[in-house]
Coordinates of C-alpha atoms in Angstrom, one line a residue:
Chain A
X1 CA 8.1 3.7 -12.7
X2 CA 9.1 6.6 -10.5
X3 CA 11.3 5.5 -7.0
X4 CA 10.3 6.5 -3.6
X5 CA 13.2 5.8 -1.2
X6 CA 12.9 5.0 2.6
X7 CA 16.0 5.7 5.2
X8 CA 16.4 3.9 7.3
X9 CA 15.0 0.8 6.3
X10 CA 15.2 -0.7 10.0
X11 CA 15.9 1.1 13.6
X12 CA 16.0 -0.4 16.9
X13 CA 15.3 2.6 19.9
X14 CA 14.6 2.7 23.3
X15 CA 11.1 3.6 24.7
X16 CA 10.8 7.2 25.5
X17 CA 13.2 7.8 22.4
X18 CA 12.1 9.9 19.4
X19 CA 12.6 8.4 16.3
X20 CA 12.7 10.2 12.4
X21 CA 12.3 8.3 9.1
X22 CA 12.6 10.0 6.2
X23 CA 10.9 9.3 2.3
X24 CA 12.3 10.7 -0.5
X25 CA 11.2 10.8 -3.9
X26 CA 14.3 10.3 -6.2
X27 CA 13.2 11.0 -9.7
X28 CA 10.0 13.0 -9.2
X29 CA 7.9 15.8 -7.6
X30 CA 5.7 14.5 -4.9
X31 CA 2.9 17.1 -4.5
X32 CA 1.6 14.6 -2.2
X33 CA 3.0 12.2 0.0
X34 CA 1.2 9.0 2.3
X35 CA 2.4 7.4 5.4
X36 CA 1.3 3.7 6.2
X37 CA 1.4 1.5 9.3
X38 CA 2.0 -2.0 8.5
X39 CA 1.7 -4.6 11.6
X40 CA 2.8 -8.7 11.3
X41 CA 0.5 -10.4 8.5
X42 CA -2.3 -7.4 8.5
X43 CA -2.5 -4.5 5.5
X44 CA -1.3 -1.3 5.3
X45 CA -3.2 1.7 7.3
X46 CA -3.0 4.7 6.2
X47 CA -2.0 7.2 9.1
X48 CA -1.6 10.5 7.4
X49 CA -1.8 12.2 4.3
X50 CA 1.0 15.5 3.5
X51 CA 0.5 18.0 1.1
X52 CA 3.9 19.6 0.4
X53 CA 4.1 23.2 2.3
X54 CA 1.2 22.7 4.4
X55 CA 0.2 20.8 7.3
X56 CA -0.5 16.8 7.5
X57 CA -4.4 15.5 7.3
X58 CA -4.3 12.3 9.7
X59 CA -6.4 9.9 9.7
X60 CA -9.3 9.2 12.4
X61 CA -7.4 7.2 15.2
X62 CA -3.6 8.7 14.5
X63 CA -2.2 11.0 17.2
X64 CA -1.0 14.1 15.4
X65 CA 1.3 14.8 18.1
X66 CA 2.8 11.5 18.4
X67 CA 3.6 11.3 14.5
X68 CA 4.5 14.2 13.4
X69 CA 5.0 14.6 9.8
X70 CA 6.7 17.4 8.1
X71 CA 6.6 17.5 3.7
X72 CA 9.0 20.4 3.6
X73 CA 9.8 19.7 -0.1
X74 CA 8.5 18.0 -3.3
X75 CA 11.1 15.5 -2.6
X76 CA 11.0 15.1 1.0
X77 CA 8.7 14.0 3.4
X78 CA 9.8 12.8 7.8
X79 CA 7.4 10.9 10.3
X80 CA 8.6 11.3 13.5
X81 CA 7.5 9.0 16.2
X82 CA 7.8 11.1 19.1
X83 CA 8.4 9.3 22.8
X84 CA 8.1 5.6 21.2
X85 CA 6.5 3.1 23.2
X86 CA 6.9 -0.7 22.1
X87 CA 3.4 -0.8 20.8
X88 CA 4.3 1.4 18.0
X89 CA 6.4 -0.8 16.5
X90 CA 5.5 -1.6 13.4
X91 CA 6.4 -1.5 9.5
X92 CA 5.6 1.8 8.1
X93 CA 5.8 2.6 4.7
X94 CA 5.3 5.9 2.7
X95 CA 4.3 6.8 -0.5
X96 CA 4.2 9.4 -3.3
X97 CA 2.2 10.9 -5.5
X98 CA 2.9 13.1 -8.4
X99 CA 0.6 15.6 -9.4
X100 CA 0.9 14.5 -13.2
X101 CA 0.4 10.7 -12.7
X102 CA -3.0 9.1 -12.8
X103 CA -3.8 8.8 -9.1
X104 CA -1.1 6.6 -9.1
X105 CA 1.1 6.5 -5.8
X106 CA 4.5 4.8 -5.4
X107 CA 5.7 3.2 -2.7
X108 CA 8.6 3.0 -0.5
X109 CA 10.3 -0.2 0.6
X110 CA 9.4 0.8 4.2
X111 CA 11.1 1.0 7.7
X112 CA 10.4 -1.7 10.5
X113 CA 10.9 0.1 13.7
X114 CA 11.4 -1.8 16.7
X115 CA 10.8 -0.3 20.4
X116 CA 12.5 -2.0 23.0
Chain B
X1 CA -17.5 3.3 5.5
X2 CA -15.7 2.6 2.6
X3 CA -14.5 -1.3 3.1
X4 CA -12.5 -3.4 0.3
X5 CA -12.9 -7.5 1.4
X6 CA -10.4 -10.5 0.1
X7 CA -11.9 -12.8 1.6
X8 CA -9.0 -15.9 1.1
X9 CA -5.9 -15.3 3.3
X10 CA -4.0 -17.5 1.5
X11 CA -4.8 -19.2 -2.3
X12 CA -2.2 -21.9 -3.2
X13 CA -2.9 -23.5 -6.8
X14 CA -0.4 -25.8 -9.2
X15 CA 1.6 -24.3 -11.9
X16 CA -0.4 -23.9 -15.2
X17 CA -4.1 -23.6 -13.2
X18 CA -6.4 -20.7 -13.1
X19 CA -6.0 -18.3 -10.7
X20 CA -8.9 -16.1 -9.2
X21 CA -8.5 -13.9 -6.4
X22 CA -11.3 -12.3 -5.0
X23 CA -12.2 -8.7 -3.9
X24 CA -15.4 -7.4 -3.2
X25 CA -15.5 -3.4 -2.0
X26 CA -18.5 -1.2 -0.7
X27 CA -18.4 2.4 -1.7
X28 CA -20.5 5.2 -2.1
X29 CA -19.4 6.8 -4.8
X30 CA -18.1 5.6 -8.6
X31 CA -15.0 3.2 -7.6
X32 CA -11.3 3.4 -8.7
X33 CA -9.8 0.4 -8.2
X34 CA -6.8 -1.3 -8.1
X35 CA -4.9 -4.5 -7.8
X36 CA -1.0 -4.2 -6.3
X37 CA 1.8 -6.5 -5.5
X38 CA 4.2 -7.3 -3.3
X39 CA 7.2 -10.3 -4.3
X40 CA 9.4 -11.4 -1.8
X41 CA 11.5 -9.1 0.2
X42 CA 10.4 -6.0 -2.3
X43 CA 8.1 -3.1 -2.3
X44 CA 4.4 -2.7 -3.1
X45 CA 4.2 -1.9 -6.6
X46 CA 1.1 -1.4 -8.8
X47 CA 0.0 -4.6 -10.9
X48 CA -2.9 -3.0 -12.8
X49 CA -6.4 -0.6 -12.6
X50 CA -9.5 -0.8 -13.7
X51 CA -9.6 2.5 -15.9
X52 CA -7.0 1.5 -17.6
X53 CA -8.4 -1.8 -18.8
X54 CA -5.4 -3.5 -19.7
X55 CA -3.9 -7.1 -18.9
X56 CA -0.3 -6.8 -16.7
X57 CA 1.9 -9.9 -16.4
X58 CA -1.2 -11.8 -17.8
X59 CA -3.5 -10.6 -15.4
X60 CA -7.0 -9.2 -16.2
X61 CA -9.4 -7.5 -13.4
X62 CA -12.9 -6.5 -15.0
X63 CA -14.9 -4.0 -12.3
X64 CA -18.1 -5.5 -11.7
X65 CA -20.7 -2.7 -10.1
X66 CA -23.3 -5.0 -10.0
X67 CA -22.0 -7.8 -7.6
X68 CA -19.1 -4.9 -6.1
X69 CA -16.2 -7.3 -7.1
X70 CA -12.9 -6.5 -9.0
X71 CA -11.6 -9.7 -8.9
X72 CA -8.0 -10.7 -10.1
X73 CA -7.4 -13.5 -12.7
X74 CA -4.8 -14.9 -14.7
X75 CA -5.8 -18.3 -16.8
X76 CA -2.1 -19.9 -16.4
X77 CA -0.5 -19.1 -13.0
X78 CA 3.3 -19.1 -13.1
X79 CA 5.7 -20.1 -10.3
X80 CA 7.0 -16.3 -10.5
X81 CA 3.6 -15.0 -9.7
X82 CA 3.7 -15.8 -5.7
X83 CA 3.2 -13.0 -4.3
X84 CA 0.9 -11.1 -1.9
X85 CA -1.4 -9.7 -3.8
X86 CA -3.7 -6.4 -2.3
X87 CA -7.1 -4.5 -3.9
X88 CA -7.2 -0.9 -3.0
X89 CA -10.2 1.6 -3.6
X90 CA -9.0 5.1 -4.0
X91 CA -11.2 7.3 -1.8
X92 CA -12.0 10.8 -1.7
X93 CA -8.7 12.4 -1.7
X94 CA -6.3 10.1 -3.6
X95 CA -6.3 8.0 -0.1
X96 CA -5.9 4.2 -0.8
X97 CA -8.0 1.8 1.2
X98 CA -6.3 -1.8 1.1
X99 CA -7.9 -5.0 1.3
X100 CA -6.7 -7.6 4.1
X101 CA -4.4 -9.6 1.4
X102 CA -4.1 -12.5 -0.2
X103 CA -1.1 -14.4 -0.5
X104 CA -0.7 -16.2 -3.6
X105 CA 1.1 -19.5 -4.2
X106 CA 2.0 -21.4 -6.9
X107 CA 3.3 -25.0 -6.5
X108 CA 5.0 -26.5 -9.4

């Protein structure tokens, strides 16, 4: 199966700190990449949804302007978690979807980000 | 709303028993759905879909419209298959809604 990578795969920040993960597809063209949220024990939310080249659809519920998301590339997609408070700590995990495959999206091995 | 239900949190069976997970989903449309999992300390991966039809690892899911289930099952669970196992329901979009979870063990 196709690889999506995650970096970094943990971070530890300060509250009031902005904080950048990226996901990268390694061996294919994402036209479309997902971001998750992940807390202790509970499934994965889906926060956002990037088209590459234009602008992230986010879910009902997900500040825009506290996760901001930029798909620049087929390979590349960043969630930035802007002025982190320690209630947005929390395993997030992205994924990507090639236009070619069969709805099928593959996922990263996620970041936990911790907010002292 | 679209909603996908497992209702066990946690199914712990012997080595060499049946194993059923459950999911039951609510949606508006014509389903696409899909069974993934996650083994220790590694990343969600797809275990099979109902278009496809096929069996993965020995597991089987058969869509049921009538009774809105897509449960998982496998008729001899192996110590390798502990896992936490997720349903998903594609939504308009390509957007993935996941069920709560079920965590599977298998005791030998």
């Amino acid at each position: 199966g196709a690889v999506v990578s995650q970096h970094p795969s943990w971070v530890i920040c300060k509250s009031g700190t902005s904080v950048k993960i990226e996901c990268r597809s390694l061996d294919f063209q994402a036209t479309t990449m997902f971001w998750y949220r992940q807390f202790p024990k509970q499934s994965l939310m889906l926060m956002a949804t990037s088209n590459e080249g234009s602008k992230a659809t986010y879910e009902q519920g997900v500040e825009k302007d506290k996760f901001l998301i930029n798909h620049a590339s087929l390979t590349l997609s960043t969630l930035t978690v802007t002025s982190a408070h320690p209630e947005d700590s929390s395993f997030y995990i992205c994924s990507g979807r090639a236009g070619s495959s069969y709805n099928e999206q593959f996922f990263g091995p996620g970041t936990r980000l911790t907010v002292l | 709303a679209q909603r996908v239900t497992q209702p066990e949190k946690l199914l712990s069976v012997f080595k060499g028993a049946p194993v059923e997970l459950k999911c039951n989903y609510s949606y508006s449309g014509s389903p696409e759905l899909f069974w993934y999992v996650q083994y220790s300390r590694q990343r969600l991966q797809l275990l099979l879909r109902h278009i496809s039809r096929e069996s993965i690892k020995g597991f089987t899911a058969d869509l049921n419209k009538g009774e809105t289930s897509f449960h998982l099952k496998k008729p001899f669970a192996q110590e390798e298959d502990s896992a936490m196992y997720y349903c998903a329901l594609m939504e308009y979009g390509n957007k993935l809604v996941f069920g709560a979870g079920t965590i599977l063990r298998v005791k030998s």
